[in-house]
mmCIF file of C-alpha atoms in Angstrom:
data_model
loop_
_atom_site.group_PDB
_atom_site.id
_atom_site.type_symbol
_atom_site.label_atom_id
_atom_site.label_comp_id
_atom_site.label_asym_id
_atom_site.label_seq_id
_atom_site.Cartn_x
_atom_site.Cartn_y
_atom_site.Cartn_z
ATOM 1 C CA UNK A 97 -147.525 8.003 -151.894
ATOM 2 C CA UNK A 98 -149.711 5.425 -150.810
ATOM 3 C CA UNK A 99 -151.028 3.990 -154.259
ATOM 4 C CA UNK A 100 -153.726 2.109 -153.320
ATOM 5 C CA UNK A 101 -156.965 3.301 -150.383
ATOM 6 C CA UNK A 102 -156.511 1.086 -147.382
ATOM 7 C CA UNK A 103 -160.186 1.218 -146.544
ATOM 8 C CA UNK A 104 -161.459 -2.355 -145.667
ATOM 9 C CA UNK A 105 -160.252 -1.667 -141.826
ATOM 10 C CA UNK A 106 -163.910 -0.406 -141.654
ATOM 11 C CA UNK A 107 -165.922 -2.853 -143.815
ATOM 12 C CA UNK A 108 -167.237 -4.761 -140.885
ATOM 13 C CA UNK A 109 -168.253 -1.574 -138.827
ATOM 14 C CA UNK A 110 -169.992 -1.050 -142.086
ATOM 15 C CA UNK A 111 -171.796 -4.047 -142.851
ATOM 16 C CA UNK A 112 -174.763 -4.823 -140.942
ATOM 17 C CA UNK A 113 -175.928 -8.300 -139.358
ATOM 18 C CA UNK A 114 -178.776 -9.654 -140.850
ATOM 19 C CA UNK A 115 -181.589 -9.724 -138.610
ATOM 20 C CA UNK A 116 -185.229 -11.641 -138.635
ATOM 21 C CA UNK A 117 -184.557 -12.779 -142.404
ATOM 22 C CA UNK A 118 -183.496 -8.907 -143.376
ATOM 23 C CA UNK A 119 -180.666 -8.940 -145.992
ATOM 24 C CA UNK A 120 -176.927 -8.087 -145.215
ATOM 25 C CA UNK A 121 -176.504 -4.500 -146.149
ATOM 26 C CA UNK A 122 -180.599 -3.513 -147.652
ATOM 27 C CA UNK A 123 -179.780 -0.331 -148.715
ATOM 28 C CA UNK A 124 -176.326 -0.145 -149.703
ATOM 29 C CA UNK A 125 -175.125 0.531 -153.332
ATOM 30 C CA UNK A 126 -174.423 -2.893 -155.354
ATOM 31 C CA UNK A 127 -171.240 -2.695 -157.192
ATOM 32 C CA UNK A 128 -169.483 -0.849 -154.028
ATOM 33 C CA UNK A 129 -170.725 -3.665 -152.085
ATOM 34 C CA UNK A 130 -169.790 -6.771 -154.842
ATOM 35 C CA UNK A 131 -166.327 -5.087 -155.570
ATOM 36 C CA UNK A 132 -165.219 -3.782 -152.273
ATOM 37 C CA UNK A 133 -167.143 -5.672 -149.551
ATOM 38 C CA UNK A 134 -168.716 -2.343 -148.083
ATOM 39 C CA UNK A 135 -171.731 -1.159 -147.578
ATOM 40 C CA UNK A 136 -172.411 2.253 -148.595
ATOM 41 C CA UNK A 137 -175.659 3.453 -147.880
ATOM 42 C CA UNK A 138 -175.044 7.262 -147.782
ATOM 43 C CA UNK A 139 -174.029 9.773 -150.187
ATOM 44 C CA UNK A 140 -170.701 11.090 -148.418
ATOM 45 C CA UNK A 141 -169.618 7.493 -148.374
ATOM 46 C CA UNK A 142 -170.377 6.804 -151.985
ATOM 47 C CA UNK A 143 -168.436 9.656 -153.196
ATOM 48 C CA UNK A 144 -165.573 9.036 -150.818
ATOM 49 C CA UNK A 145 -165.571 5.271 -152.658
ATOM 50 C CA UNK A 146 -165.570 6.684 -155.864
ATOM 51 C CA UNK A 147 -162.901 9.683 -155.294
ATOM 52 C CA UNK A 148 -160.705 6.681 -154.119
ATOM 53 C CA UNK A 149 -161.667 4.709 -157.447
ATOM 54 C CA UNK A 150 -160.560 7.987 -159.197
ATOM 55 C CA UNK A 151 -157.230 8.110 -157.388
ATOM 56 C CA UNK A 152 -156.222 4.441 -157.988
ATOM 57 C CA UNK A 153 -156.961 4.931 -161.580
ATOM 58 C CA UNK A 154 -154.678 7.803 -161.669
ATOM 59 C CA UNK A 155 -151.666 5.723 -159.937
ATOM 60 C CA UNK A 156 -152.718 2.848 -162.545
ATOM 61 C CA UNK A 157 -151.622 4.931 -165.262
ATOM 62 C CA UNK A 158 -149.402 7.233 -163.554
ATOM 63 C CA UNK A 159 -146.021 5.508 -164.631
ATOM 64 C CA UNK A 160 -147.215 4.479 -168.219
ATOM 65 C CA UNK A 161 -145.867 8.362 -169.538
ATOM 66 C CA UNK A 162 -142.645 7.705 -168.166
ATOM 67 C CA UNK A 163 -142.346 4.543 -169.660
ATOM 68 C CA UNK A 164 -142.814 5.625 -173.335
ATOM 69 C CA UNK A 165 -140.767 8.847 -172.736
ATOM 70 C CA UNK A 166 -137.650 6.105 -171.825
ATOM 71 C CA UNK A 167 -138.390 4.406 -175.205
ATOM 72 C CA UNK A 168 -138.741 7.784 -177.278
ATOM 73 C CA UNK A 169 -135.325 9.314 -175.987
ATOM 74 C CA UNK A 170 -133.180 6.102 -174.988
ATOM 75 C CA UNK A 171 -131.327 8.032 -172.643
ATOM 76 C CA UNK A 172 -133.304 7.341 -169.328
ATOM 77 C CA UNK A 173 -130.323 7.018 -166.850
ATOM 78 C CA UNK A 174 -129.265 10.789 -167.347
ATOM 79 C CA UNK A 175 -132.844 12.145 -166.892
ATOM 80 C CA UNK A 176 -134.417 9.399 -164.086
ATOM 81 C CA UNK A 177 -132.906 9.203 -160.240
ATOM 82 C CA UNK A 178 -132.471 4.931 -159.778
ATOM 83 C CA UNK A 179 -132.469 6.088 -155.767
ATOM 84 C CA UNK A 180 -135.970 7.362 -157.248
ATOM 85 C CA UNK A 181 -137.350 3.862 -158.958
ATOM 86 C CA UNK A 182 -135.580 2.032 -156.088
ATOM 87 C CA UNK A 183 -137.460 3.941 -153.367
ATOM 88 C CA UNK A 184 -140.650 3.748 -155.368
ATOM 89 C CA UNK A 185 -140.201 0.079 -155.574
ATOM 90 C CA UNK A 186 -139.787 -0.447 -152.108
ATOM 91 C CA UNK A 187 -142.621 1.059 -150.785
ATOM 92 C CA UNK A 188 -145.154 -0.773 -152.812
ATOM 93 C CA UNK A 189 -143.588 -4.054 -152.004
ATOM 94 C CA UNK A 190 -144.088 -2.470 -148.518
ATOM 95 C CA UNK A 191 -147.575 -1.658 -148.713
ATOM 96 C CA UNK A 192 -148.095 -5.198 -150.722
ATOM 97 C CA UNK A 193 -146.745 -7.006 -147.253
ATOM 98 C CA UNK A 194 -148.923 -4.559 -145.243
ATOM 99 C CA UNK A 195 -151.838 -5.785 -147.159
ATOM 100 C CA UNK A 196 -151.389 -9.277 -146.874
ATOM 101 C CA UNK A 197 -150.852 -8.406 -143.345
ATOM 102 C CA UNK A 198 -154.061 -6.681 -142.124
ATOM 103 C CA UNK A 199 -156.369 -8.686 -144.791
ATOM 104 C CA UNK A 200 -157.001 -6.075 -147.572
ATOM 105 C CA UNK A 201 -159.238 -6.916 -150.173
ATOM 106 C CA UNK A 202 -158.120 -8.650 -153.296
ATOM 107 C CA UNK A 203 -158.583 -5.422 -155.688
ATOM 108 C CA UNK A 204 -156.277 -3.830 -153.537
ATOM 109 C CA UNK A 205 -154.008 -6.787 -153.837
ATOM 110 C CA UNK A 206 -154.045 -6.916 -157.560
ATOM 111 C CA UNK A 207 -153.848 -3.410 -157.723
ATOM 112 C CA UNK A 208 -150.320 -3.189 -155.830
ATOM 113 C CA UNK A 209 -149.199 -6.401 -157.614
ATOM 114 C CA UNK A 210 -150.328 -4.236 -161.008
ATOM 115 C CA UNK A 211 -148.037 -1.321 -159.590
ATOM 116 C CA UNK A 212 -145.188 -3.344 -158.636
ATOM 117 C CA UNK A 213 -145.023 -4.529 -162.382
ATOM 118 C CA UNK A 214 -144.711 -1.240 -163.724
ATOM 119 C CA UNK A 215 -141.638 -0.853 -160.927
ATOM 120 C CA UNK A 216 -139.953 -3.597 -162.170
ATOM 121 C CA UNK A 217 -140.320 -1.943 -166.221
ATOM 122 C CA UNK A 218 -139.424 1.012 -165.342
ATOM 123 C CA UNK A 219 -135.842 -0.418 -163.489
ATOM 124 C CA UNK A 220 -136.018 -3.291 -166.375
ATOM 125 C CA UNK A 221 -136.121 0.144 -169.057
ATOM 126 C CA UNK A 222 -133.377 2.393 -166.807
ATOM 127 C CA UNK A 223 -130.742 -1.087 -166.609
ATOM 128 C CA UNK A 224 -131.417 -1.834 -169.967
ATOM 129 C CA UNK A 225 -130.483 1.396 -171.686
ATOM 130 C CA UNK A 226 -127.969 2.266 -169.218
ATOM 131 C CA UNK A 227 -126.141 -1.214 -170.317
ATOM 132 C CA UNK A 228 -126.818 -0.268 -173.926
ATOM 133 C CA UNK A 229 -125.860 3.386 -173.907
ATOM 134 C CA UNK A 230 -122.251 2.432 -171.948
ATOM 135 C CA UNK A 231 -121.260 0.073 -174.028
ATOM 136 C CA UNK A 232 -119.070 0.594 -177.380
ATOM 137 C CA UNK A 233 -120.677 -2.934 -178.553
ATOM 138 C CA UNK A 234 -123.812 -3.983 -180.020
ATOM 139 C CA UNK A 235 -125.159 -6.991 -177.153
ATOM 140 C CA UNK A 236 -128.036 -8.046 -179.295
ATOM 141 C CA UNK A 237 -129.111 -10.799 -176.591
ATOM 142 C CA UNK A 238 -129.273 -7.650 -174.326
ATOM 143 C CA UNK A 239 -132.298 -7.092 -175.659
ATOM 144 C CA UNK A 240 -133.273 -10.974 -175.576
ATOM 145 C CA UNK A 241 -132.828 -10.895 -172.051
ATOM 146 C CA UNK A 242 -134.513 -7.775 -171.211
ATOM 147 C CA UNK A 243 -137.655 -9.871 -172.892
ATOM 148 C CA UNK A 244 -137.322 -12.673 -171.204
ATOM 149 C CA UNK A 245 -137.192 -10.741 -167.659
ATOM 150 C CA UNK A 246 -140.151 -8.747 -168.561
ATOM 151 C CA UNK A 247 -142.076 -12.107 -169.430
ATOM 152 C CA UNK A 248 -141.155 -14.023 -166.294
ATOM 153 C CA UNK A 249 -141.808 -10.687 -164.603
ATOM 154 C CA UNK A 250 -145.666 -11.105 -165.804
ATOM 155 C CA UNK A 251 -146.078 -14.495 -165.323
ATOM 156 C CA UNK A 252 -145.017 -14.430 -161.998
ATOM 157 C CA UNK A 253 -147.292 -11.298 -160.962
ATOM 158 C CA UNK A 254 -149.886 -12.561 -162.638
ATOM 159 C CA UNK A 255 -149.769 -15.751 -160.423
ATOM 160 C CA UNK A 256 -148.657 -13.668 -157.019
ATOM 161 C CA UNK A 257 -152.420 -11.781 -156.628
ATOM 162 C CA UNK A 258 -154.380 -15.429 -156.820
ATOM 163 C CA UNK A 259 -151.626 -17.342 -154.273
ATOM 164 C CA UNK A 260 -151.881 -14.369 -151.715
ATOM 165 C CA UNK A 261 -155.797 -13.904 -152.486
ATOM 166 C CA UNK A 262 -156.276 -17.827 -151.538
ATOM 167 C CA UNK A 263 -153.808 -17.504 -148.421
ATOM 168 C CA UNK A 264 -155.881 -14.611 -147.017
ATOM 169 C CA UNK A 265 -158.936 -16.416 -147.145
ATOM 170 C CA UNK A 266 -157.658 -19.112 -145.638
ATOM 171 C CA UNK A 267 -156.259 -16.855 -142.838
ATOM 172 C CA UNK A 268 -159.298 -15.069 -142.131
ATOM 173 C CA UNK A 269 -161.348 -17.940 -140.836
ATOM 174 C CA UNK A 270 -158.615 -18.179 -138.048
ATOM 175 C CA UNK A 271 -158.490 -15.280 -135.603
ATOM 176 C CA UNK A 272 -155.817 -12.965 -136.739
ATOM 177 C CA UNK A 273 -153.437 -11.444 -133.918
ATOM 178 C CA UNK A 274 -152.982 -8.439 -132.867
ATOM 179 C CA UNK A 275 -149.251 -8.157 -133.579
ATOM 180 C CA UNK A 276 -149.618 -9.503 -137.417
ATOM 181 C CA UNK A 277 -151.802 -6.402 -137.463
ATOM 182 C CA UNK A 278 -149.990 -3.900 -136.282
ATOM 183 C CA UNK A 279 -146.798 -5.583 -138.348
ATOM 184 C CA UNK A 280 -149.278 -4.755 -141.305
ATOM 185 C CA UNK A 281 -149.492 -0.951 -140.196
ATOM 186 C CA UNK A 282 -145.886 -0.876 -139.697
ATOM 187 C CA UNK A 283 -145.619 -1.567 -142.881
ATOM 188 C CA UNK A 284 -147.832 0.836 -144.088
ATOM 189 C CA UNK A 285 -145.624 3.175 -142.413
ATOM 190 C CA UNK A 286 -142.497 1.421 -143.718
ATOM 191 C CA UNK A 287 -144.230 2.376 -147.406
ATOM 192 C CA UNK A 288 -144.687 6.098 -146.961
ATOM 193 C CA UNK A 289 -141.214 6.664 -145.632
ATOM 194 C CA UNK A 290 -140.184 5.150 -148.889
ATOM 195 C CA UNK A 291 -142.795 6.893 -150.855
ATOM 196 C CA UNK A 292 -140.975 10.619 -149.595
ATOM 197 C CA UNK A 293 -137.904 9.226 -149.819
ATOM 198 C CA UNK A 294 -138.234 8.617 -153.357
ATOM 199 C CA UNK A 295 -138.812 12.069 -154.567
ATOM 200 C CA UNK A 296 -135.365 13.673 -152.982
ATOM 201 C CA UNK A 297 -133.428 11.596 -155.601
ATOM 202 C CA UNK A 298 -135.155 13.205 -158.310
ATOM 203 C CA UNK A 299 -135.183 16.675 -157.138
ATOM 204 C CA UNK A 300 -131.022 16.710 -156.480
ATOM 205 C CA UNK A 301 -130.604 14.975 -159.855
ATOM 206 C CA UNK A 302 -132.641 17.572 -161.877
ATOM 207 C CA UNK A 303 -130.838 20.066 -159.775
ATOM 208 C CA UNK A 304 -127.910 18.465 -160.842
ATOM 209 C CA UNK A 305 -128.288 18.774 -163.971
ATOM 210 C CA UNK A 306 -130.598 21.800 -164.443
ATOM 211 C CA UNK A 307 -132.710 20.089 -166.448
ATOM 212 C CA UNK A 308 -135.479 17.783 -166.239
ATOM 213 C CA UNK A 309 -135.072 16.381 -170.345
ATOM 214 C CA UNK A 310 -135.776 13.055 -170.543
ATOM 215 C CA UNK A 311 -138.449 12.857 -167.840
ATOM 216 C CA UNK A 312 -142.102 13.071 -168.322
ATOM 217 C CA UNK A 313 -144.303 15.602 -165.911
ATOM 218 C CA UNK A 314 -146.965 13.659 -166.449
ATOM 219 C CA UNK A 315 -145.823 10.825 -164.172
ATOM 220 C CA UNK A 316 -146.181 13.639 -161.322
ATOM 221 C CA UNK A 317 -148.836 15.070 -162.411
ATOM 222 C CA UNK A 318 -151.558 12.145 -161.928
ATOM 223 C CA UNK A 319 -149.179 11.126 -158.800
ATOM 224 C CA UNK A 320 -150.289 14.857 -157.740
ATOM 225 C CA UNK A 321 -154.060 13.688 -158.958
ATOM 226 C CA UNK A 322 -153.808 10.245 -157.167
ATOM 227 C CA UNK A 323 -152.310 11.789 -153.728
ATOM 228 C CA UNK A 324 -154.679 14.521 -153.640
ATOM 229 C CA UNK A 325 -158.212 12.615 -154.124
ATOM 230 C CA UNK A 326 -157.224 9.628 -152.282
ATOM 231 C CA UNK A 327 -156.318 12.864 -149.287
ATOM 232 C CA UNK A 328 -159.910 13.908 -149.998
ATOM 233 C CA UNK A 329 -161.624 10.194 -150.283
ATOM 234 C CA UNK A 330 -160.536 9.750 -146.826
ATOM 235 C CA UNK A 331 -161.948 13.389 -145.651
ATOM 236 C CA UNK A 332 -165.209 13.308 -147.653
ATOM 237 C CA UNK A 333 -166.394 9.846 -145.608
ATOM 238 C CA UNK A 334 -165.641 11.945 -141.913
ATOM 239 C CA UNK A 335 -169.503 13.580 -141.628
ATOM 240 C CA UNK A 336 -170.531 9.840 -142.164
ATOM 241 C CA UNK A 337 -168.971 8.419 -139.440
ATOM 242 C CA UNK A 338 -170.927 6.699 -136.491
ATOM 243 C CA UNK A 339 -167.740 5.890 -134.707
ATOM 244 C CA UNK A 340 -164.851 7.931 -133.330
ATOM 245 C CA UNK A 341 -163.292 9.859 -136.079
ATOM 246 C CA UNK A 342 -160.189 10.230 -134.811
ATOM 247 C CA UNK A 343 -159.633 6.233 -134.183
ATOM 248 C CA UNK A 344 -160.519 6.715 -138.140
ATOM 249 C CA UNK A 345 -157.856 8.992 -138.998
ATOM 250 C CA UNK A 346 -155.360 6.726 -136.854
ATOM 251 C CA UNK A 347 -156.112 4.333 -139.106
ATOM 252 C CA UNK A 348 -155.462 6.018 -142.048
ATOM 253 C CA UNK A 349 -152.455 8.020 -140.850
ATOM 254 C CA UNK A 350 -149.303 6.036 -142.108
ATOM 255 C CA UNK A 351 -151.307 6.181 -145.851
ATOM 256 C CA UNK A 352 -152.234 10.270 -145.064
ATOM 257 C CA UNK A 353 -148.253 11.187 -144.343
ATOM 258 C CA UNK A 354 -147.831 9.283 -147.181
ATOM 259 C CA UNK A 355 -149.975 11.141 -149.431
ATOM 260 C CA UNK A 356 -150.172 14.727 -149.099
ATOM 261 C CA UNK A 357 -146.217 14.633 -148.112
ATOM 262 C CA UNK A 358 -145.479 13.717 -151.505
ATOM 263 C CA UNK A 359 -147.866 15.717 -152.502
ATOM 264 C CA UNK A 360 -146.062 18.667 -151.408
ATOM 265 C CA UNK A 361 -143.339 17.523 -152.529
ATOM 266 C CA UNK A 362 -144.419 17.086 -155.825
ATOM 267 C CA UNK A 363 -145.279 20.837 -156.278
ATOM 268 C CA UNK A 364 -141.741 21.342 -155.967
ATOM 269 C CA UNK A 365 -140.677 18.818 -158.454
ATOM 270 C CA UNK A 366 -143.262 21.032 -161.190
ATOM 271 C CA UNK A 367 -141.222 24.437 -159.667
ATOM 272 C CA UNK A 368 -137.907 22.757 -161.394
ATOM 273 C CA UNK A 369 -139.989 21.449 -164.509
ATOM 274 C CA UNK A 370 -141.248 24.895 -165.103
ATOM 275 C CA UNK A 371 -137.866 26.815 -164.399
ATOM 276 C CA UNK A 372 -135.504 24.836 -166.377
ATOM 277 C CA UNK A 373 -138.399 24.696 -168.968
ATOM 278 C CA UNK A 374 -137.282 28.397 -169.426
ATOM 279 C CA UNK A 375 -133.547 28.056 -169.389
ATOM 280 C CA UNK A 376 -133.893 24.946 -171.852
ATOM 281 C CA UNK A 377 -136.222 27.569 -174.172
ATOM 282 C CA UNK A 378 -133.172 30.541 -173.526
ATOM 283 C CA UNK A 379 -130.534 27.877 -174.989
ATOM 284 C CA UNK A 380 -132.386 26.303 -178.001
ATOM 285 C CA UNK A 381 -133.015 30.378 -179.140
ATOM 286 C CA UNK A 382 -129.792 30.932 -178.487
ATOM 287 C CA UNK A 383 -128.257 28.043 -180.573
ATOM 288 C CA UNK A 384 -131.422 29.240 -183.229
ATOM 289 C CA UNK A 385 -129.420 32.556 -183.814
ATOM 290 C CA UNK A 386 -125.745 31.177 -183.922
ATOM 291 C CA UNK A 387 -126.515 30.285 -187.614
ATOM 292 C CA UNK A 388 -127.448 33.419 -188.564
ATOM 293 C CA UNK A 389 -124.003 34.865 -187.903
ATOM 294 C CA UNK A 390 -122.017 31.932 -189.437
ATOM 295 C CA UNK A 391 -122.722 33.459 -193.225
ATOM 296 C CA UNK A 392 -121.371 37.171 -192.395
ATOM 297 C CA UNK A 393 -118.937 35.797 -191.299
ATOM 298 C CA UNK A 394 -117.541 33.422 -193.675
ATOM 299 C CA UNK A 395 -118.091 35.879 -196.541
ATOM 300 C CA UNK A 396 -115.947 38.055 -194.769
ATOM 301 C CA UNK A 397 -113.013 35.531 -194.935
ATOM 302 C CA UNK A 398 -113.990 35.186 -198.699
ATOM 303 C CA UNK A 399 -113.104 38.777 -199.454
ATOM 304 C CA UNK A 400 -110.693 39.283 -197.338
ATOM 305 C CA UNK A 401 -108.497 36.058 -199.267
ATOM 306 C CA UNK A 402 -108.839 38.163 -202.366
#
């Protein structure tokens, strides 16, 4: 699932030199060029930018459903895979190395840094009620201490983007190798390995339990949102292309696997949400008419005494 477009590979095929006075970039769109360094100066381009916006904004709020559904139930560790949050984890640290590695730009930066944080809540929420739910004591500085890791959590991701901003622009004015680059794809490779990884967890643990209670759908359902536009930001910009498309796709390969392989395998995570929606509906009407019997009967016993 690779949460984030890894489009500035292109930027300087897109930006033109200034020539005889003539402005970098004339006729490209303003805020695409301010906020991504690009210049966009056709329409399949635009909309591929602004699909991509639309599928980092669905990973941006992807994991914020999940992370009130842990607080409304409290019983997070029997519903959520940790293989699952691990796995997730990892491959956005991966993909934060990869793009420190091949020089991404800093939105991207603070955008991974912004998904790591939500990682780290979501293992912070699953260790915290885990501890809490397995033990016969009240540990009121549990709680304390789940603060005080969230806190230093913040502060230190709100530092990381500006530190690794200021070290890549540093870097750039040297001339970056080849092998730190490829390193960076490796890791991009490294992240959506992790990213399909994460979602077998899940699936055997709602198999497990025939049940997916305790879970929200809509933390797949934007990841289904976010994997499928950013699959179709990178498709829309392919008419546009002056260069070889193909050396385009290459570059985008590790983050396409990535994508519409979890994806797929998302569809399958909504099969068990909508099957064991029906067995957990055939149970609760099932208890819903035990009641109903409980009176005959015990009026039976009450004439039957006399």
């Amino acid at each position: 699932m690779p949460r984030f477009p890894g489009r500035t590979a292109d930027v300087a095929a897109n930006l033109t030199s200034p020539v005889l006075g003539r402005p970098l970039c004339a006729n490209g769109t303003p805020w695409i060029l301010y906020l991504f360094e690009e210049c966009v100066d056709n329409v399949w381009e635009y909309w591929s930018v602004v699909i991509g916006l639309i599928s980092m904004f669905c990973f941006l709020l992807s994991t914020l459903p999940q992370v009130y559904e842990a607080y409304r139930n409290g019983k997070v560790e029997e519903a959520m895979s940790f293989g699952f949050l691990l796995f997730l984890f990892s491959g956005d640290l991966s993909s934060l190395i990869g793009c420190v590695l091949t020089s991404q730009l800093p939105i991207q930066i603070v955008t991974v840094v912004f998904y790591i944080f939500t990682d780290l809540l979501l293992i912070s929420q699953f260790l915290y009620y885990k501890i809490k739910n397995n033990s016969s004591k009240k540990r009121p500085t549990l709680k304390w201490l789940c603060f005080l890791w969230c806190g230093a959590s913040t502060v230190a991701l709100l530092i990381l983007p500006k530190f690794i901003t200021d070290n890549n622009t540093s870097a750039n004015t040297q001339s970056a190798s080849n092998s730190v680059e490829i390193s960076g794809y490796a890791c991009g490779y490294l992240a959506s390995i992790f990213y399909l990884s994460s979602r077998f967890p899940q699936l055997y643990k709602n198999f497990k339990r025939q049940s997916t209670e305790g879970t929200s759908y809509m933390l797949f359902a934007l990841a289904m949102m976010g994997n499928g536009t950013y699959g179709l930001s990178v498709i829309v910009v392919l008419p546009a292309l002056a260069g070889s498309k193909q050396t385009f796709i290459l570059k985008h390969l590790a983050w396409l696997i990535g994508s519409l392989g979890v994806l797929l395998l998302d569809f399958f995570v909504t099969a068990q949400f909508v099957i064991y929606r029906k067995n957990r509906s055939t149970i609760t009407s099932k208890k819903m008419n035990v009641p109903e019997v409980e009176p005959l009967l015990c009026e039976e016993e009450e004439l039957s005494t006399f």
